[in-house]
PDB file of N, CA and C in Angstrom:
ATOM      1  N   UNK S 829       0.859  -1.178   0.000  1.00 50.00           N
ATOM      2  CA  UNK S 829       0.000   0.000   0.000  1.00 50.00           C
ATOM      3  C   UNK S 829       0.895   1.228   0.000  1.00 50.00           C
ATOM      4  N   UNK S 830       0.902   2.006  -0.841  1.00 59.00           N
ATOM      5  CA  UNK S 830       1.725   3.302  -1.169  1.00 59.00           C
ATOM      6  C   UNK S 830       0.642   4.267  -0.548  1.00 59.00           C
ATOM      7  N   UNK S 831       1.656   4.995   0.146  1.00 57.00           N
ATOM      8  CA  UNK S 831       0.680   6.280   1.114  1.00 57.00           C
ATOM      9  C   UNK S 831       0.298   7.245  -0.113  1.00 57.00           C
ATOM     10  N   UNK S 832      -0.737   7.824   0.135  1.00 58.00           N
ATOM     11  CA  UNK S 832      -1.124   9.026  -0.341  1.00 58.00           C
ATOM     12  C   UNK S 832      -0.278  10.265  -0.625  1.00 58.00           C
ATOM     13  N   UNK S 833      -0.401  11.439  -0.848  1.00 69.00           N
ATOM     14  CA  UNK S 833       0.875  12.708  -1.211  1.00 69.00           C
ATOM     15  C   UNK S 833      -0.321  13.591  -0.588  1.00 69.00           C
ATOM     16  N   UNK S 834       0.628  14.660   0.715  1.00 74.00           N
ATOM     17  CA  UNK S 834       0.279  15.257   1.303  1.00 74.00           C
ATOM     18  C   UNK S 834      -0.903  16.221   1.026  1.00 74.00           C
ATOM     19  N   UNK S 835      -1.461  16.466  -0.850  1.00 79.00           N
ATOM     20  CA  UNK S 835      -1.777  17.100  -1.010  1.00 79.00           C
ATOM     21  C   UNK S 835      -3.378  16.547  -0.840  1.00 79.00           C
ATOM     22  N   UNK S 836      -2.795  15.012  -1.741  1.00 80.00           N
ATOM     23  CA  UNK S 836      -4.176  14.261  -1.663  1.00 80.00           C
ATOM     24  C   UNK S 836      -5.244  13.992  -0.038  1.00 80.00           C
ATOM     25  N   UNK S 837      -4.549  13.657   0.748  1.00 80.00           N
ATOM     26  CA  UNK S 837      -4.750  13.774   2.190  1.00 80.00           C
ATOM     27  C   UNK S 837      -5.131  15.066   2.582  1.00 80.00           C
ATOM     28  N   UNK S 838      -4.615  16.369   2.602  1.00 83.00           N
ATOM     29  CA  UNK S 838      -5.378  17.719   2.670  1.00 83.00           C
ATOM     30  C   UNK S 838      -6.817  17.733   2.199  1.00 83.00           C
ATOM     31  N   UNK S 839      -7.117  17.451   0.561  1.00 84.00           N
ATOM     32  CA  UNK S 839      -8.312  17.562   0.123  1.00 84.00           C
ATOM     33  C   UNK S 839      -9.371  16.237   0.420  1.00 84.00           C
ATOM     34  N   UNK S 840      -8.695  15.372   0.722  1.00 81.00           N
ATOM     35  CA  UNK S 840      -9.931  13.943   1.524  1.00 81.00           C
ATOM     36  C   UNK S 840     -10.131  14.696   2.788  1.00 81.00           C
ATOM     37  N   UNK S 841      -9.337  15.647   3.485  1.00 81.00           N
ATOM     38  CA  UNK S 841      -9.833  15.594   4.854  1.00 81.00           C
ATOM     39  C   UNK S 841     -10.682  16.414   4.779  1.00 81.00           C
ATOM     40  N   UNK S 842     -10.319  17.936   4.183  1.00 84.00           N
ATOM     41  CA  UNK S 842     -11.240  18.592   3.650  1.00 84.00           C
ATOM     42  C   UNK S 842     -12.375  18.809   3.274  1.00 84.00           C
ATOM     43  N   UNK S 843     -12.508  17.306   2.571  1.00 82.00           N
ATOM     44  CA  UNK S 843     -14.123  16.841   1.478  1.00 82.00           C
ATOM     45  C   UNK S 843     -14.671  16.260   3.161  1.00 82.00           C
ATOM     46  N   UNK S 844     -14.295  15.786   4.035  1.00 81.00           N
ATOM     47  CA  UNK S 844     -14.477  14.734   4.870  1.00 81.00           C
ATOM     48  C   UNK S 844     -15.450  15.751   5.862  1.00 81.00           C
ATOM     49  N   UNK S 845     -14.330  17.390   6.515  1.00 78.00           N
ATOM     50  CA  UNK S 845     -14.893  17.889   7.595  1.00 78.00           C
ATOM     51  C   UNK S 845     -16.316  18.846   6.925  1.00 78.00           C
ATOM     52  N   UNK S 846     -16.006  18.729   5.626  1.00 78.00           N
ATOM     53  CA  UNK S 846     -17.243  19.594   5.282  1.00 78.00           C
ATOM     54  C   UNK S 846     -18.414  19.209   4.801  1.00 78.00           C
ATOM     55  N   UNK S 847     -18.277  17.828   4.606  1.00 78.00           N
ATOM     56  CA  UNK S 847     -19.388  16.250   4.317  1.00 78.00           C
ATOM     57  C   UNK S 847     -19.691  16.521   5.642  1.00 78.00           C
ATOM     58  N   UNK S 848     -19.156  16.450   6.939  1.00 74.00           N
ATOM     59  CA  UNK S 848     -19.678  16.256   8.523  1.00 74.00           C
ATOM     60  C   UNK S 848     -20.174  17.471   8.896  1.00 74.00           C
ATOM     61  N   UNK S 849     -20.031  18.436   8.634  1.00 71.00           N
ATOM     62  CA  UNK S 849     -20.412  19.894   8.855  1.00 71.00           C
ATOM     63  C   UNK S 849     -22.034  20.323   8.233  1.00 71.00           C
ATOM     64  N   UNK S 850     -21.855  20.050   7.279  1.00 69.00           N
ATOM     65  CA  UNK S 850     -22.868  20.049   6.296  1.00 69.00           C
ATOM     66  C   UNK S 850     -24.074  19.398   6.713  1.00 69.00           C
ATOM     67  N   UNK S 851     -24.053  18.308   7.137  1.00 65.00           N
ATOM     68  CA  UNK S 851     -24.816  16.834   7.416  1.00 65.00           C
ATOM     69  C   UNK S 851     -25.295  17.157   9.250  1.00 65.00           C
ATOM     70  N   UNK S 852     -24.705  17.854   9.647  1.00 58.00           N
ATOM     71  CA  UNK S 852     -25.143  18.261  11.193  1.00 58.00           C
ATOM     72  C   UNK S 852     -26.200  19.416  11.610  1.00 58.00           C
ATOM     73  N   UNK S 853     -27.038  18.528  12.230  1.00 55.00           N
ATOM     74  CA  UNK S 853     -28.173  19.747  12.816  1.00 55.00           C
ATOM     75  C   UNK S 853     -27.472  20.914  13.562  1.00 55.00           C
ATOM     76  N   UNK S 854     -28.016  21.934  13.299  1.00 59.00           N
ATOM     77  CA  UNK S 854     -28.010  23.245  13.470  1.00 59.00           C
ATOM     78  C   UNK S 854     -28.220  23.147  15.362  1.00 59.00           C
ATOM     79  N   UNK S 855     -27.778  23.925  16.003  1.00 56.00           N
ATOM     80  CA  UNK S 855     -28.057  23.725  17.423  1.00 56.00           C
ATOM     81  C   UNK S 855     -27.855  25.227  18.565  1.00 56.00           C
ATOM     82  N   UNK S 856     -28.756  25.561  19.156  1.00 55.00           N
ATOM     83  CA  UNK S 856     -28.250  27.130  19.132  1.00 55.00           C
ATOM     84  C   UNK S 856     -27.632  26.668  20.647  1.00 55.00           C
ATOM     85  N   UNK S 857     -26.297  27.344  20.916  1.00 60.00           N
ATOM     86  CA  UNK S 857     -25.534  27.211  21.907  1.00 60.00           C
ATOM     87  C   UNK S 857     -25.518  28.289  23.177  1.00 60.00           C
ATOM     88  N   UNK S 858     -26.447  29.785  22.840  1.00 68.00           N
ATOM     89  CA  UNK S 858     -26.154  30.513  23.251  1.00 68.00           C
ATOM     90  C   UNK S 858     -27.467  31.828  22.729  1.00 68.00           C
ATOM     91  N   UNK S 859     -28.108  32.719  23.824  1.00 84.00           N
ATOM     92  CA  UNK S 859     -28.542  33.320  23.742  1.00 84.00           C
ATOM     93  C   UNK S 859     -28.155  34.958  22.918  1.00 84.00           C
ATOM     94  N   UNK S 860     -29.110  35.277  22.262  1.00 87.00           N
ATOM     95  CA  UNK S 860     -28.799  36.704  21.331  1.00 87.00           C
ATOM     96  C   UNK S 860     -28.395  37.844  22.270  1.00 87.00           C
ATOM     97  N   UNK S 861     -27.541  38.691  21.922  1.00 90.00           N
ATOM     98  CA  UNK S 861     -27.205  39.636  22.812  1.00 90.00           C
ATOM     99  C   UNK S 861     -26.641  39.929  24.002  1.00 90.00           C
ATOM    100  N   UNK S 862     -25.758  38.326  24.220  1.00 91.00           N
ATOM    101  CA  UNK S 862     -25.040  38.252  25.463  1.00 91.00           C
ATOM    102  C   UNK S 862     -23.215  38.694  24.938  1.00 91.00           C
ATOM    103  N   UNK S 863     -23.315  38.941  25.981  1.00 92.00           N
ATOM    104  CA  UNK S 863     -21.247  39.088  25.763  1.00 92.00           C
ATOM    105  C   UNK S 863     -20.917  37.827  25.312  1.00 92.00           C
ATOM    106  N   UNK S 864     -21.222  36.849  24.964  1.00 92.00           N
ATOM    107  CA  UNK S 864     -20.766  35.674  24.544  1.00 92.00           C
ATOM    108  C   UNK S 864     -20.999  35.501  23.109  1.00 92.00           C
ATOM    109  N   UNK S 865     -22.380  35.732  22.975  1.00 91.00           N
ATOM    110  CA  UNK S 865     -22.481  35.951  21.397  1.00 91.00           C
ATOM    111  C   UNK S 865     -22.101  37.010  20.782  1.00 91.00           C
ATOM    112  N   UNK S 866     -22.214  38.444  21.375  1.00 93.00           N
ATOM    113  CA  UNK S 866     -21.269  39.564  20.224  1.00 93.00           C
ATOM    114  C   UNK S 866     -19.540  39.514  20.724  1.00 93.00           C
ATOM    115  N   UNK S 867     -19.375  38.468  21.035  1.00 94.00           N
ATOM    116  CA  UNK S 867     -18.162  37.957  20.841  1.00 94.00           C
ATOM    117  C   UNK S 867     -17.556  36.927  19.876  1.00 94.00           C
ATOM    118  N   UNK S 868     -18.682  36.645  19.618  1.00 93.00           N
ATOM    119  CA  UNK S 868     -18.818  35.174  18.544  1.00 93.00           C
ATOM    120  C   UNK S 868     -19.016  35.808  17.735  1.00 93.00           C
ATOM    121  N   UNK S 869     -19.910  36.856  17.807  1.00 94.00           N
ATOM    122  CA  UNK S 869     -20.076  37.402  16.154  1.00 94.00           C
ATOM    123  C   UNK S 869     -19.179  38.227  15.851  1.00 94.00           C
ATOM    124  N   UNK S 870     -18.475  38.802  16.581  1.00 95.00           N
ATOM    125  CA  UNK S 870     -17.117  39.843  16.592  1.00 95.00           C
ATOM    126  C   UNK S 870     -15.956  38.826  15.704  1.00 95.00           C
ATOM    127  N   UNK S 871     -16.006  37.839  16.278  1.00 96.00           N
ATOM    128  CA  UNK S 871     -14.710  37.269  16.187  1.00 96.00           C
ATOM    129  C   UNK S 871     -14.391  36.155  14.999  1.00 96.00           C
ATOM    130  N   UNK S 872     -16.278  35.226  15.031  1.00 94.00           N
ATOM    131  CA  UNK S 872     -16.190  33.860  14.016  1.00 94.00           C
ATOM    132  C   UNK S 872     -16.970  34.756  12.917  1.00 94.00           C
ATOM    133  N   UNK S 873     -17.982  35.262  13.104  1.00 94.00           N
ATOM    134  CA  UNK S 873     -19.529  34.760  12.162  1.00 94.00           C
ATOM    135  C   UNK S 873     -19.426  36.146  11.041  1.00 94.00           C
ATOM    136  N   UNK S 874     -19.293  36.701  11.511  1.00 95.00           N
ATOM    137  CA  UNK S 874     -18.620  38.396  10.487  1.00 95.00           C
ATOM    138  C   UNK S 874     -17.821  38.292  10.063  1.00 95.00           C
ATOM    139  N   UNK S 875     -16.291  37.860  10.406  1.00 96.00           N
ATOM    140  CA  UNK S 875     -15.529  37.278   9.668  1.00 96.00           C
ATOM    141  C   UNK S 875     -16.120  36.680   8.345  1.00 96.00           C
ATOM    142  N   UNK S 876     -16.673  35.289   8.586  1.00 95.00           N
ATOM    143  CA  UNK S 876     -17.010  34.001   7.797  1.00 95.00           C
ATOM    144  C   UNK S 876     -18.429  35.107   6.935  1.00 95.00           C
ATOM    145  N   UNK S 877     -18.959  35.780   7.489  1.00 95.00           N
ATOM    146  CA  UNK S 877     -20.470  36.198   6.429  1.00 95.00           C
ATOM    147  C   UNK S 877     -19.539  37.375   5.376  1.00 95.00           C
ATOM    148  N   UNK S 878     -18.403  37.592   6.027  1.00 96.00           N
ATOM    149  CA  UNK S 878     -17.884  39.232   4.854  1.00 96.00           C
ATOM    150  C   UNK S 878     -16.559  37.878   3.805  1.00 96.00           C
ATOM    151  N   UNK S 879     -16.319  36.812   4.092  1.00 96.00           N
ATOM    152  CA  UNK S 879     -15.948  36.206   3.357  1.00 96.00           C
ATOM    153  C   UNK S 879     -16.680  35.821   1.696  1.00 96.00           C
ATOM    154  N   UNK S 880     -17.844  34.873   2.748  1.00 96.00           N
ATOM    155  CA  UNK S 880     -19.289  34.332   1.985  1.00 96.00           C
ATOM    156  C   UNK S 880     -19.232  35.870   1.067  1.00 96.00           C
ATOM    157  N   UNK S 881     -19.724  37.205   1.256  1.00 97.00           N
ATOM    158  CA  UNK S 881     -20.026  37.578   0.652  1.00 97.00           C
ATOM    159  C   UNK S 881     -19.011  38.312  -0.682  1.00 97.00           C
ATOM    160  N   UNK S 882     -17.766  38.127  -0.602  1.00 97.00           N
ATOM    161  CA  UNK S 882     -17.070  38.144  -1.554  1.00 97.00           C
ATOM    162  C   UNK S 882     -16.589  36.792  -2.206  1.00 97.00           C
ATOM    163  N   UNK S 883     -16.876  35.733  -1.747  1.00 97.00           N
ATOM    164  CA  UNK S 883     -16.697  34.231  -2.729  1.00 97.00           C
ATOM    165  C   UNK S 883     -18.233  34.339  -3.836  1.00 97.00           C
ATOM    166  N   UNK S 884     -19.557  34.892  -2.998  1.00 97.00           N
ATOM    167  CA  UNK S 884     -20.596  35.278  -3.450  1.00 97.00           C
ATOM    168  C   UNK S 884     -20.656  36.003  -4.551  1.00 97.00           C
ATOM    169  N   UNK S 885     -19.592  37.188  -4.433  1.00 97.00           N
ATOM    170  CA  UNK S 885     -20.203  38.048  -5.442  1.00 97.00           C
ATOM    171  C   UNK S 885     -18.754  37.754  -6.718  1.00 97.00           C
ATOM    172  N   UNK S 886     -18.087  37.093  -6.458  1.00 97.00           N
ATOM    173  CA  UNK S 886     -17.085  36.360  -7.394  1.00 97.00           C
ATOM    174  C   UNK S 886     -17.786  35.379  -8.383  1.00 97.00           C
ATOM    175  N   UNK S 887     -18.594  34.211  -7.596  1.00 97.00           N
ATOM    176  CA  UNK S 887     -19.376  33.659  -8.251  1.00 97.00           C
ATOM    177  C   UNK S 887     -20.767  34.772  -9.284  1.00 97.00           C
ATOM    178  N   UNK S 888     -21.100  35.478  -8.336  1.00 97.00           N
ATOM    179  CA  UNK S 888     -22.145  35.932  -9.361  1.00 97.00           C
ATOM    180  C   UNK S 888     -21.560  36.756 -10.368  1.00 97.00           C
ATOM    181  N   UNK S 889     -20.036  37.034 -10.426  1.00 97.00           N
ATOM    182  CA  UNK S 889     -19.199  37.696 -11.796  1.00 97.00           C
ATOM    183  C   UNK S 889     -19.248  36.668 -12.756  1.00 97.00           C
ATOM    184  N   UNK S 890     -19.105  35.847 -12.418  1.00 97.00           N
ATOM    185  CA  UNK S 890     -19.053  34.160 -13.388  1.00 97.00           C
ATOM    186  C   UNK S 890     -19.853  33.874 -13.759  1.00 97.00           C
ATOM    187  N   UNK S 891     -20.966  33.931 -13.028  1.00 96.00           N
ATOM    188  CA  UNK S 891     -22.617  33.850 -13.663  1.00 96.00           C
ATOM    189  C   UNK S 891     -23.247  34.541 -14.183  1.00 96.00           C
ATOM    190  N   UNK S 892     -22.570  35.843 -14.099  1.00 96.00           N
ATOM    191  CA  UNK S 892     -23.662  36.796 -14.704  1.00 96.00           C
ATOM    192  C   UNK S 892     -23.738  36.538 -16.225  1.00 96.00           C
ATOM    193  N   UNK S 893     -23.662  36.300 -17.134  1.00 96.00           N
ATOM    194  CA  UNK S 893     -24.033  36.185 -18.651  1.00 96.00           C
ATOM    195  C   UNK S 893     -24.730  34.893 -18.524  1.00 96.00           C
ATOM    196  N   UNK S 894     -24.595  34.110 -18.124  1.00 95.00           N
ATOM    197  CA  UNK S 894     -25.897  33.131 -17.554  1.00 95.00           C
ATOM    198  C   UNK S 894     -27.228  33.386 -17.351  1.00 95.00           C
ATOM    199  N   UNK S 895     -26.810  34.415 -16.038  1.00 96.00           N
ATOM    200  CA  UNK S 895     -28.414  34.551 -15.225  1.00 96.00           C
ATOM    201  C   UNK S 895     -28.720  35.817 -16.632  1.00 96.00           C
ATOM    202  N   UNK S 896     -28.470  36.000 -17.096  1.00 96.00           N
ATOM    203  CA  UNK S 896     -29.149  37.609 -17.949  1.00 96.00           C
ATOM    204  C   UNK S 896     -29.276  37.104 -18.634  1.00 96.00           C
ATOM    205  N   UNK S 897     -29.154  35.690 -19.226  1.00 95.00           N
ATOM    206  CA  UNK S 897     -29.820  35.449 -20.337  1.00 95.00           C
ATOM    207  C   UNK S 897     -31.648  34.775 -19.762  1.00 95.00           C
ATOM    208  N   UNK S 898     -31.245  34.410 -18.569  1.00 94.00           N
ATOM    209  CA  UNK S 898     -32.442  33.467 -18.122  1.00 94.00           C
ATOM    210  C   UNK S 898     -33.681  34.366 -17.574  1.00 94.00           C
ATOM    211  N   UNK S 899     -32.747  35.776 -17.410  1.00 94.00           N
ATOM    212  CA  UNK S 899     -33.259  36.649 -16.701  1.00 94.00           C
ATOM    213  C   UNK S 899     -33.950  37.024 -15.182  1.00 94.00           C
ATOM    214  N   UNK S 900     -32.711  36.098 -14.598  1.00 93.00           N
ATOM    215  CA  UNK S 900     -32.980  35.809 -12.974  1.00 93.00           C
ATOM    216  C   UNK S 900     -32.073  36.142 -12.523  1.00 93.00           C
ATOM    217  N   UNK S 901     -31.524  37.597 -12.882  1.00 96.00           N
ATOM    218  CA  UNK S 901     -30.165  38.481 -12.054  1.00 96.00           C
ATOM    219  C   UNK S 901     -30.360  39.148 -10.579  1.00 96.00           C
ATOM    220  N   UNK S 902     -31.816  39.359 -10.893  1.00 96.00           N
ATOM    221  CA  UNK S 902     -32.278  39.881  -9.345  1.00 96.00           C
ATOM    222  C   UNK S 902     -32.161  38.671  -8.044  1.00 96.00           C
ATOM    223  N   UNK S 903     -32.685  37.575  -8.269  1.00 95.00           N
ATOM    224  CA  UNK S 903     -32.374  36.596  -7.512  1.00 95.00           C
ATOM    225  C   UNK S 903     -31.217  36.521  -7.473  1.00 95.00           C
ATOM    226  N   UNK S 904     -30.511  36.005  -8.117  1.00 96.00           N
ATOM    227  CA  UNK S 904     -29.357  35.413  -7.983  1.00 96.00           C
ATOM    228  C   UNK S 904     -27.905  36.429  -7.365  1.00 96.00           C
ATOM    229  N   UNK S 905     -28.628  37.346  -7.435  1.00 97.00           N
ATOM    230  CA  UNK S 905     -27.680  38.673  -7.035  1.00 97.00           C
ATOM    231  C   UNK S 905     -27.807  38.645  -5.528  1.00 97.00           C
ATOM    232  N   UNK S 906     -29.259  38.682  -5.610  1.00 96.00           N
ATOM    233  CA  UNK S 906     -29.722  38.366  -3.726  1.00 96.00           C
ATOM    234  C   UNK S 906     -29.273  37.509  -2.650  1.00 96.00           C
ATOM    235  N   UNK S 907     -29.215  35.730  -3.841  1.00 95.00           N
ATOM    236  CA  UNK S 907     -28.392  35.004  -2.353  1.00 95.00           C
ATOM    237  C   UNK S 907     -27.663  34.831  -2.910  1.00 95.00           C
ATOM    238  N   UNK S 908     -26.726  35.332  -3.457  1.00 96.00           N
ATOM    239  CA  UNK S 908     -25.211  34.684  -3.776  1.00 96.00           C
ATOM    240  C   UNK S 908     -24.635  36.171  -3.253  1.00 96.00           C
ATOM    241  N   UNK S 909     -24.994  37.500  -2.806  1.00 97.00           N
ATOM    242  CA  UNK S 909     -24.343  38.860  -2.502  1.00 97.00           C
ATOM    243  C   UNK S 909     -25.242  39.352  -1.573  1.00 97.00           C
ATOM    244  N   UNK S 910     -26.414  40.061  -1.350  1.00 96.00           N
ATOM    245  CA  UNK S 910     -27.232  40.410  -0.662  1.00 96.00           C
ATOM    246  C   UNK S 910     -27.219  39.505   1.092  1.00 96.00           C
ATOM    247  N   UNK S 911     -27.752  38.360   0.566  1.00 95.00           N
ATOM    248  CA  UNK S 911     -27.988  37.720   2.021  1.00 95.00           C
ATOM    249  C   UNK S 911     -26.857  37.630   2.635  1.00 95.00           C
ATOM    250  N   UNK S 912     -25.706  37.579   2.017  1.00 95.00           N
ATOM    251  CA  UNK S 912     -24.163  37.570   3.026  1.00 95.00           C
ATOM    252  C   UNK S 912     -24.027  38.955   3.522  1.00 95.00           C
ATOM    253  N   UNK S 913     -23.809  39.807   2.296  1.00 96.00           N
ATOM    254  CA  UNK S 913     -23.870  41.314   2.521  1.00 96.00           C
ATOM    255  C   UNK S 913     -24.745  41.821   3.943  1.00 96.00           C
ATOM    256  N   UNK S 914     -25.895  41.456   4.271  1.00 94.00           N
ATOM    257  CA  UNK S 914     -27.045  41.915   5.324  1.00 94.00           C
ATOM    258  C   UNK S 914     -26.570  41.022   6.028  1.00 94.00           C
ATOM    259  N   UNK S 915     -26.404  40.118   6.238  1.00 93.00           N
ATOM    260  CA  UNK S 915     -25.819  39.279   7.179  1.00 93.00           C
ATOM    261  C   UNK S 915     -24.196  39.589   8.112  1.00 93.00           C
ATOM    262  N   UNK S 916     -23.326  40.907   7.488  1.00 94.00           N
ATOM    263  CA  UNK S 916     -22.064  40.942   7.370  1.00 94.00           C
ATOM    264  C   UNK S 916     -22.435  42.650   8.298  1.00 94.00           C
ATOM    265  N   UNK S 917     -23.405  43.389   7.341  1.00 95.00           N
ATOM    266  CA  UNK S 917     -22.933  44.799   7.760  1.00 95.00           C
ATOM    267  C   UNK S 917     -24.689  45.225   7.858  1.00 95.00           C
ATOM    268  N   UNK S 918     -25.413  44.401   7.944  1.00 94.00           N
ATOM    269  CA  UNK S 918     -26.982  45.128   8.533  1.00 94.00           C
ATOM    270  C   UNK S 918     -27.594  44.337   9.716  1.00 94.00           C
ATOM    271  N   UNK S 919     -26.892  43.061  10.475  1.00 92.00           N
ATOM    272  CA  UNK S 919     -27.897  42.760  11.289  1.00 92.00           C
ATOM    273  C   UNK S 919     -27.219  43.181  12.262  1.00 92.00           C
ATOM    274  N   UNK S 920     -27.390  42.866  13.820  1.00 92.00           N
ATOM    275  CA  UNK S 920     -27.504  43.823  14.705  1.00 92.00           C
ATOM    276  C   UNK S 920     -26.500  42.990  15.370  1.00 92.00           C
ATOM    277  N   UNK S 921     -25.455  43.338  15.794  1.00 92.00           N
ATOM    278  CA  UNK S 921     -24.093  42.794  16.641  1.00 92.00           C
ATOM    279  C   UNK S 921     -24.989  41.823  17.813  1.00 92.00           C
ATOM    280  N   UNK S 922     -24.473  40.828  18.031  1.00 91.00           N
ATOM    281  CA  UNK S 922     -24.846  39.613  18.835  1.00 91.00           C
ATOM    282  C   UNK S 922     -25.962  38.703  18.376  1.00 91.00           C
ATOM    283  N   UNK S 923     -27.352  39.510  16.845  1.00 91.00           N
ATOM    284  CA  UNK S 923     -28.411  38.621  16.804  1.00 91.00           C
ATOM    285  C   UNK S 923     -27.858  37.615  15.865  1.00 91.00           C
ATOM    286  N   UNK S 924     -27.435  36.156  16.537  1.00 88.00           N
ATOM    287  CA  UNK S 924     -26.860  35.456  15.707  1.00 88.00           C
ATOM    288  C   UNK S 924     -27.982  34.546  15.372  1.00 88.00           C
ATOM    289  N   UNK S 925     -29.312  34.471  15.157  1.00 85.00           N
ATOM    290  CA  UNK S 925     -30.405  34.272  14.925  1.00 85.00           C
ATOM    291  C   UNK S 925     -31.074  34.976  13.519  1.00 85.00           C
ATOM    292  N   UNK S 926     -30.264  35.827  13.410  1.00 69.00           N
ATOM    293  CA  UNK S 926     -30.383  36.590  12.176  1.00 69.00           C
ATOM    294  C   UNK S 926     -29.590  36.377  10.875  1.00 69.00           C
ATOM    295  N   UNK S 927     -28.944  35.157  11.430  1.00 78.00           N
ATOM    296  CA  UNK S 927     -27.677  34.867  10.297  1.00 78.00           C
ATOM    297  C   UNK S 927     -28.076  33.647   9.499  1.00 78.00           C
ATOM    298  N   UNK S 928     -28.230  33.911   8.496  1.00 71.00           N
ATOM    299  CA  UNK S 928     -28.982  33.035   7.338  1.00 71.00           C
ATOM    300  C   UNK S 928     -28.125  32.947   5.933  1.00 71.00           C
ATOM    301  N   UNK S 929     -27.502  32.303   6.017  1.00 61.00           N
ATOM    302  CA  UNK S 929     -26.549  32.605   4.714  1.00 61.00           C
ATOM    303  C   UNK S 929     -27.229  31.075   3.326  1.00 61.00           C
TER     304      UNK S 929
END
């Protein structure tokens, strides 16, 4: 049995934690508006939603001659940029109940 190459092993583990991530109920750990959650949202979830919303609006550069032909730019503008976007810089520091990506 010949081992794998470090790279191949990166992307199985990869495919692996985000197959398990994916596949897991949602579970709320913590009440809206405590020092615990606008700490969480300070630190994990704003981070990760101002990411989302530039992988978002990368993808919808790629799509756009797609969606304009189908003529579903308004949608597709919405959750692939919008819902990260409002999620990043319009909901309210700690309502992590509000985060819908």
């Amino acid at each position: 049995v010949r081992a794998l190459p470090c790279q191949t092993r990166l992307i199985a583990l990869i495919c692996v934690v985000a197959f398990m991530a994916s596949s897991s109920l949602p579970a709320r750990a913590m009440d809206d508006y405590t020092p615990e959650a606008m700490a969480t949202d300070t630190l994990v979830v704003r981070p990760v939603c101002l990411a989302a919303t530039v992988v978002g609006s990368a993808i919808f550069l790629i799509s756009l001659p797609f969606v304009a032909i189908a003529g579903k730019t308004g949608k597709t503008a919405e959750a692939l940029v919008g819902k990260p976007a409002k999620a990043t810089f319009v909901r309210d520091m700690g309502n992590l109940s509000g985060v819908e990506l």
